[in-house]
Amino acid sequence: MSTWTTLRPLLPTVFVPSAVFGIGQGAGSPVIALTARDLGASVGTAGLVVALVGLGAVLGDLPAGRVVARFGERRSIIAGSLIGTFGVLLSLVAWTPAVLALGALLTGVSNAVWGLARQSYLAEVVPSEMRARAMATFALMWRLGFLIGPFAGALVILAIGTRGGFAVQLAGVIVSGYLMARVPDPPRTHDAPAGGVPLSTILRRHRHLLATLGTGSLLMGAARAAREAALPLWADHIGLDAASASLVFGIGAACDLLCSYPAGQLMDRYGRRFIAVPSLVIIAVSYFALPWSHDIRTIGVVAVVMGIGNGFGNGVIMTLGADIAPPATRAEFLAAWRLTHDFGMFAGPLVAGAAATVVTLGLAISALGLVSISGAAVMYRYIPRFAPAPGRSAPTPVRT
């Protein structure tokens, strides 16, 4: 039986909702800062409002595990969709920057609950030998939606103004939530503690794993997220106009998409380390090369390299989390695991921006290369080794 035949039942229940959700996020993200500026916020305040989406995801990771463990994936999806709907509505009608900030924060919380529920569902229903392909496909569909989203948002913006992006995002949250909420919770093959386990207990119980491999997850999150700040900032530094910078970023995003599914196939065949480490090394090379680019051609080459590195990293963190999560407390552990990566995603662009105010932009970007290399080293050291099981090509874990 082919991979696609096995994963096909997940198309209407997971993959299509992920793409729809990504379309909404892609439409809404570019207009947050613009709306803040329209409401009278300074450039710095507008940047802070954008960052609150990431902060909301970090804060949402804290209770998300217990929510999913106690109420199940389906009801958690409904709850996350309701929170997201309220957050986007606030953004759509915001009359002050503070109201917009609250909307952005709630949207981030919704993303955390939604993301954990979907990851937990995939970890439960997909066989381990196909787990990486399922996670990579999930990430691919979200990124495809995120790529389409700005174009869909632009059409609505032309009709009703800047906040049209939020209108598309609102539709995306509602439709994707409806599609996934129709699916019953998967049957549990293990006995979970009644009422779930507090996050503090999970952090204490798995402190060594989270302090080692979790550090790799954090560094990978920071390295991947910081590119969204580094590439546009350097494009501006060398004098590219906004259209050219967007073109460069789009080329990198296309390479990112093309590499996502092959990465899942390679992970299932050769193990997680086989993809995670080269992904971060390639991203590091792109950061070290970026300060040497001086025109649209050379920065375009760097964007391609960066996109390839990031694309091969798609699904790595979700797959690793599903691999190492204890079945009885899967949701709670995944919440702690996602917290490490989401914190890195939140901190990466902020640290990059702050570093650029202290040292030259080129040095700040090179420092991101060191962050990427450090992440690769940690991943190489702490990702469990895998070996092919007899009679199949998919890997099984080997104790280290």
Coordinates of C-alpha atoms in Angstrom, one line a residue:
M1 CA 0.0 0.0 0.0
S2 CA 1.4 3.4 -1.0
T3 CA 2.1 6.2 1.4
W4 CA -0.5 8.4 -0.1
T5 CA -3.2 5.7 0.2
T6 CA -2.5 5.3 3.9
L7 CA -2.5 9.1 4.5
R8 CA -5.4 9.9 2.2
P9 CA -8.1 9.6 5.0
L10 CA -6.3 12.5 6.7
L11 CA -6.8 14.8 3.8
P12 CA -10.2 16.2 4.7
T13 CA -9.7 15.9 8.5
V14 CA -6.2 17.3 9.0
F15 CA -4.4 18.4 5.8
V16 CA -7.1 20.5 4.2
P17 CA -8.0 22.2 7.5
S18 CA -4.3 22.9 8.0
A19 CA -4.1 24.6 4.6
V20 CA -7.3 26.6 5.3
F21 CA -5.9 27.7 8.6
G22 CA -2.6 28.7 7.0
I23 CA -4.5 30.8 4.4
G24 CA -6.1 32.7 7.2
Q25 CA -2.8 33.2 9.0
G26 CA -1.0 34.2 5.8
A27 CA -3.7 36.8 5.1
G28 CA -3.8 38.2 8.6
S29 CA -0.1 38.4 9.5
P30 CA 1.0 41.1 7.1
V31 CA -1.8 43.6 8.2
I32 CA -1.2 43.5 11.9
A33 CA 1.6 46.0 11.9
L34 CA -0.2 48.1 9.2
T35 CA -3.4 48.2 11.3
A36 CA -1.4 49.2 14.4
R37 CA 0.2 52.1 12.4
D38 CA -3.2 53.2 11.2
L39 CA -4.4 53.3 14.8
G40 CA -1.5 55.7 15.7
A41 CA 1.0 53.3 17.1
S42 CA 4.7 54.0 16.6
V43 CA 6.9 51.7 14.6
G44 CA 8.3 50.1 17.7
T45 CA 4.8 49.6 19.2
A46 CA 3.6 48.1 15.9
G47 CA 6.5 45.6 16.1
L48 CA 5.6 44.7 19.6
V49 CA 2.0 44.0 18.6
V50 CA 3.2 41.6 16.0
A51 CA 5.4 39.9 18.5
L52 CA 2.4 39.3 20.8
V53 CA 1.2 36.6 18.5
G54 CA 4.3 34.6 19.3
L55 CA 4.0 35.4 23.0
G56 CA 0.4 34.2 22.9
A57 CA 1.6 30.9 21.5
V58 CA 4.1 30.5 24.3
L59 CA 1.5 31.4 26.9
G60 CA -1.0 29.0 25.2
D61 CA 1.4 26.1 25.4
L62 CA 1.3 26.3 29.2
P63 CA -2.4 25.1 29.7
A64 CA -2.8 23.4 26.2
G65 CA -1.6 20.0 27.3
R66 CA -4.0 19.7 30.1
V67 CA -6.9 21.0 28.0
V68 CA -6.2 18.4 25.3
A69 CA -5.7 15.6 27.8
R70 CA -8.8 16.4 29.7
F71 CA -11.3 17.3 26.9
G72 CA -9.8 15.5 23.9
E73 CA -8.6 16.8 20.6
R74 CA -12.1 17.5 19.1
R75 CA -13.3 19.7 21.9
S76 CA -9.9 21.4 22.2
I77 CA -10.1 22.2 18.5
I78 CA -13.5 23.8 19.1
A79 CA -12.2 25.8 22.1
G80 CA -9.1 26.9 20.1
S81 CA -11.3 28.0 17.2
L82 CA -13.6 30.0 19.5
I83 CA -10.6 31.8 21.1
G84 CA -9.2 32.4 17.7
T85 CA -12.5 33.7 16.3
F86 CA -12.8 36.2 19.2
G87 CA -9.1 37.3 18.8
V88 CA -9.5 37.9 15.1
L89 CA -12.8 39.7 15.6
L90 CA -11.1 42.0 18.1
S91 CA -8.4 42.7 15.5
L92 CA -10.9 43.3 12.8
V93 CA -12.8 45.9 14.8
A94 CA -9.9 47.2 17.0
W95 CA -10.3 50.9 17.8
T96 CA -7.0 51.3 19.7
P97 CA -3.6 49.6 19.5
A98 CA -4.3 48.0 22.9
V99 CA -7.4 46.3 21.6
L100 CA -5.4 45.1 18.6
A101 CA -2.7 43.8 20.9
L102 CA -5.2 41.8 22.8
G103 CA -6.6 40.3 19.6
A104 CA -3.1 39.4 18.5
L105 CA -2.4 37.7 21.9
L106 CA -5.6 35.7 21.8
T107 CA -4.8 34.6 18.2
G108 CA -1.4 33.3 19.4
V109 CA -3.1 31.4 22.3
S110 CA -5.6 29.9 19.8
N111 CA -2.7 28.8 17.5
A112 CA -1.1 26.9 20.4
V113 CA -4.2 25.0 21.4
W114 CA -5.0 24.3 17.8
G115 CA -1.5 23.2 17.0
L116 CA -1.1 20.9 20.0
A117 CA -4.5 19.2 19.3
R118 CA -3.6 18.5 15.7
Q119 CA -0.2 17.2 16.6
S120 CA -1.6 15.0 19.3
Y121 CA -4.2 13.6 16.9
L122 CA -1.6 12.7 14.3
A123 CA 0.7 11.1 16.9
E124 CA -2.2 9.0 18.0
V125 CA -3.6 7.8 14.6
V126 CA -0.6 7.6 12.3
P127 CA 1.7 4.5 12.5
S128 CA 5.2 5.3 13.7
E129 CA 6.8 4.2 10.5
M130 CA 4.9 6.9 8.6
R131 CA 4.9 9.5 11.3
A132 CA 7.5 11.9 9.8
R133 CA 5.8 11.9 6.4
A134 CA 2.4 12.7 8.0
M135 CA 4.0 15.5 10.1
A136 CA 5.9 16.9 7.1
T137 CA 2.7 16.8 5.0
F138 CA 0.8 18.6 7.7
A139 CA 3.5 21.3 7.9
L140 CA 3.6 21.5 4.1
M141 CA -0.1 22.1 3.8
W142 CA 0.1 24.9 6.4
R143 CA 2.9 26.5 4.6
L144 CA 1.2 26.2 1.3
G145 CA -1.8 28.0 2.8
F146 CA 0.4 30.6 4.4
L147 CA 1.9 31.3 0.9
I148 CA -1.6 31.6 -0.7
G149 CA -3.0 33.7 2.2
P150 CA -1.4 37.1 1.4
F151 CA -2.8 36.9 -2.2
A152 CA -6.2 36.1 -1.0
G153 CA -6.0 38.8 1.6
A154 CA -4.8 41.3 -1.0
L155 CA -8.0 40.8 -3.1
V156 CA -10.2 41.4 -0.1
I157 CA -8.1 44.4 1.0
L158 CA -8.6 46.0 -2.4
A159 CA -12.4 45.7 -1.8
I160 CA -12.7 46.7 1.9
G161 CA -9.4 48.2 3.0
T162 CA -6.4 47.0 5.1
R163 CA -8.5 45.0 7.6
G164 CA -9.7 42.8 4.8
G165 CA -6.8 40.5 5.7
F166 CA -8.4 39.9 9.1
A167 CA -11.7 39.1 7.4
V168 CA -9.9 36.3 5.4
Q169 CA -8.3 35.1 8.6
L170 CA -11.6 35.0 10.4
A171 CA -13.1 32.8 7.7
G172 CA -10.0 30.6 7.8
V173 CA -10.3 30.0 11.6
I174 CA -14.0 29.2 11.4
V175 CA -13.8 26.9 8.4
S176 CA -10.7 25.0 9.5
G177 CA -12.2 24.6 13.0
Y178 CA -15.4 23.3 11.6
L179 CA -13.7 20.8 9.3
M180 CA -11.6 19.3 12.1
A181 CA -14.3 19.4 14.7
R182 CA -16.3 16.9 12.7
V183 CA -13.8 14.2 13.5
P184 CA -14.3 12.1 16.6
D185 CA -11.4 11.7 19.1
P186 CA -9.2 8.7 18.3
P187 CA -9.5 5.7 20.6
R188 CA -6.9 5.7 23.3
T189 CA -4.6 2.7 23.5
H190 CA -3.3 3.6 27.0
D191 CA -4.6 4.7 30.4
A192 CA -4.2 8.4 31.0
P193 CA -4.3 9.9 34.5
A194 CA -7.7 11.3 35.3
G195 CA -7.8 15.1 34.9
G196 CA -4.4 15.2 33.3
V197 CA -1.0 16.0 34.7
P198 CA 0.2 19.5 35.6
L199 CA 2.8 21.1 33.3
S200 CA 5.1 21.6 36.3
T201 CA 5.1 17.8 36.9
I202 CA 5.9 17.1 33.3
L203 CA 8.8 19.6 33.4
R204 CA 10.2 18.0 36.5
R205 CA 9.7 14.4 35.4
H206 CA 11.4 15.1 32.0
R207 CA 13.8 17.8 33.0
H208 CA 16.8 16.1 31.6
L209 CA 15.3 15.4 28.2
L210 CA 13.8 19.0 28.0
A211 CA 17.1 20.5 29.1
T212 CA 19.1 18.6 26.4
L213 CA 17.1 17.8 23.3
G214 CA 14.7 20.6 24.3
T215 CA 17.6 23.1 24.0
G216 CA 18.1 21.8 20.5
S217 CA 14.4 22.4 19.8
L218 CA 14.7 26.0 21.2
L219 CA 17.7 26.8 19.1
M220 CA 16.1 25.3 16.0
G221 CA 13.0 27.5 16.6
A222 CA 15.2 30.6 17.0
A223 CA 17.3 29.9 13.9
R224 CA 14.2 29.2 11.7
A225 CA 12.1 32.2 13.0
A226 CA 14.9 34.7 12.9
R227 CA 15.3 34.4 9.1
E228 CA 12.0 36.2 8.8
A229 CA 13.7 39.3 10.3
A230 CA 17.2 38.8 8.9
L231 CA 16.4 38.5 5.3
P232 CA 14.1 41.6 5.0
L233 CA 16.5 43.6 7.1
W234 CA 19.5 42.8 5.0
A235 CA 17.5 43.4 1.8
D236 CA 16.7 46.9 3.1
H237 CA 20.3 47.3 4.1
I238 CA 21.6 46.8 0.6
G239 CA 18.9 49.1 -0.9
L240 CA 16.3 46.7 -2.3
D241 CA 12.8 48.1 -2.6
A242 CA 9.9 46.4 -0.9
A243 CA 8.8 44.6 -4.1
S244 CA 12.2 43.1 -4.7
A245 CA 12.5 42.0 -1.1
S246 CA 9.1 40.3 -1.3
L247 CA 10.2 38.5 -4.5
V248 CA 13.4 37.3 -2.8
F249 CA 11.4 36.1 0.2
G250 CA 8.8 34.4 -2.1
I251 CA 11.6 32.5 -3.9
G252 CA 12.9 31.2 -0.6
A253 CA 9.4 30.2 0.5
A254 CA 8.9 28.2 -2.8
C255 CA 12.1 26.2 -2.1
D256 CA 10.9 25.7 1.4
L257 CA 7.7 24.1 0.2
L258 CA 9.4 21.9 -2.4
C259 CA 11.7 20.4 0.3
S260 CA 9.0 19.7 2.9
Y261 CA 7.6 16.3 1.9
P262 CA 11.0 14.8 0.8
A263 CA 12.2 15.6 4.3
G264 CA 9.5 13.5 5.8
Q265 CA 10.3 10.6 3.5
L266 CA 14.0 10.8 4.4
M267 CA 13.2 11.0 8.1
D268 CA 11.0 7.9 8.0
R269 CA 13.7 6.0 6.1
Y270 CA 16.9 7.2 7.8
G271 CA 15.9 8.7 11.1
R272 CA 15.3 12.2 12.5
R273 CA 19.0 13.1 13.0
F274 CA 19.6 12.5 9.3
I275 CA 17.4 15.5 8.5
A276 CA 17.5 17.7 11.6
V277 CA 21.3 18.2 11.7
P278 CA 21.8 19.1 7.9
S279 CA 18.8 21.4 8.0
L280 CA 20.4 23.5 10.7
V281 CA 23.8 23.4 9.1
I282 CA 22.3 24.6 5.8
I283 CA 20.5 27.4 7.6
A284 CA 23.8 28.3 9.3
V285 CA 25.6 28.5 5.9
S286 CA 22.9 30.9 4.7
Y287 CA 23.3 33.2 7.7
F288 CA 27.1 33.3 7.2
A289 CA 26.6 34.0 3.5
L290 CA 23.9 36.7 3.8
P291 CA 26.2 39.5 4.9
W292 CA 28.3 38.9 1.8
S293 CA 25.3 39.4 -0.6
H294 CA 25.1 42.8 -2.3
D295 CA 22.4 42.7 -4.9
I296 CA 19.1 40.9 -5.7
R297 CA 21.0 38.1 -7.5
T298 CA 23.3 37.2 -4.6
I299 CA 20.6 37.7 -1.9
G300 CA 18.3 35.5 -4.0
V301 CA 20.9 32.7 -4.0
V302 CA 21.1 33.0 -0.2
A303 CA 17.3 33.0 0.1
V304 CA 17.2 29.7 -1.9
V305 CA 19.7 28.1 0.4
M306 CA 17.8 29.4 3.5
G307 CA 14.6 28.0 2.0
I308 CA 16.1 24.6 1.4
G309 CA 17.4 24.4 4.9
N310 CA 14.2 25.5 6.5
G311 CA 12.1 23.2 4.2
F312 CA 14.1 20.2 5.3
G313 CA 13.4 21.1 8.9
N314 CA 9.7 21.1 8.4
G315 CA 8.1 18.5 10.6
V316 CA 11.2 17.7 12.5
I317 CA 10.1 19.1 15.9
M318 CA 6.6 17.7 15.6
T319 CA 7.9 14.2 14.7
L320 CA 10.5 14.2 17.5
G321 CA 7.8 15.2 20.0
A322 CA 5.6 12.4 18.9
D323 CA 8.5 10.0 19.0
I324 CA 9.6 10.8 22.6
A325 CA 6.2 11.6 24.2
P326 CA 5.1 9.0 26.8
P327 CA 1.7 7.6 25.6
A328 CA -0.1 8.0 28.9
T329 CA 0.7 11.8 29.1
R330 CA 1.2 12.5 25.4
A331 CA -0.7 15.8 25.3
E332 CA 0.9 17.2 28.4
F333 CA 4.4 16.3 27.3
L334 CA 3.8 17.7 23.8
A335 CA 2.8 21.0 25.4
A336 CA 6.1 21.1 27.3
W337 CA 7.9 20.1 24.1
R338 CA 6.2 22.7 22.0
L339 CA 7.0 25.3 24.6
T340 CA 10.7 24.9 24.0
H341 CA 10.3 25.4 20.2
D342 CA 7.7 28.2 20.4
F343 CA 9.8 30.1 22.9
G344 CA 12.7 29.9 20.4
M345 CA 10.4 31.1 17.6
F346 CA 9.3 34.0 19.7
A347 CA 12.8 35.0 21.0
G348 CA 14.7 34.5 17.7
P349 CA 13.5 37.6 15.8
L350 CA 13.5 39.7 19.0
V351 CA 17.1 38.8 19.8
A352 CA 18.1 39.4 16.1
G353 CA 16.6 42.8 16.2
A354 CA 18.1 43.7 19.6
A355 CA 21.5 42.5 18.5
A356 CA 21.4 44.7 15.4
T357 CA 21.0 47.7 17.6
V358 CA 24.2 46.9 19.5
V359 CA 26.5 45.6 16.8
T360 CA 26.4 45.9 13.0
L361 CA 23.7 44.1 11.2
G362 CA 26.2 41.8 9.5
L363 CA 27.6 40.6 12.8
A364 CA 24.1 40.1 14.2
I365 CA 23.2 37.9 11.2
S366 CA 26.5 36.0 11.6
A367 CA 25.6 35.4 15.2
L368 CA 22.5 33.6 14.0
G369 CA 24.7 31.3 12.1
L370 CA 26.4 30.4 15.3
V371 CA 23.0 29.8 16.9
S372 CA 22.2 27.4 14.0
I373 CA 25.4 25.5 14.3
S374 CA 24.9 25.2 18.1
G375 CA 21.5 23.8 17.4
A376 CA 22.9 21.3 15.0
A377 CA 25.5 20.1 17.5
V378 CA 22.8 19.6 20.2
M379 CA 20.5 17.8 17.8
Y380 CA 23.4 15.5 16.7
R381 CA 24.3 14.7 20.3
Y382 CA 20.8 14.1 21.8
I383 CA 18.5 12.9 19.0
P384 CA 18.1 9.1 19.6
R385 CA 19.8 7.0 17.0
F386 CA 17.6 5.0 14.7
A387 CA 18.1 1.7 12.9
P388 CA 16.0 0.0 10.2
A389 CA 13.7 -2.7 11.6
P390 CA 13.9 -6.1 9.8
G391 CA 11.5 -6.2 6.8
R392 CA 10.9 -2.5 6.5
S393 CA 12.8 0.7 5.7
A394 CA 11.2 2.8 8.5
P395 CA 13.4 3.4 11.5
T396 CA 12.9 2.2 15.1
P397 CA 14.6 3.9 18.1
V398 CA 17.8 2.5 19.5
R399 CA 18.9 3.4 23.0
T400 CA 21.9 5.7 23.3

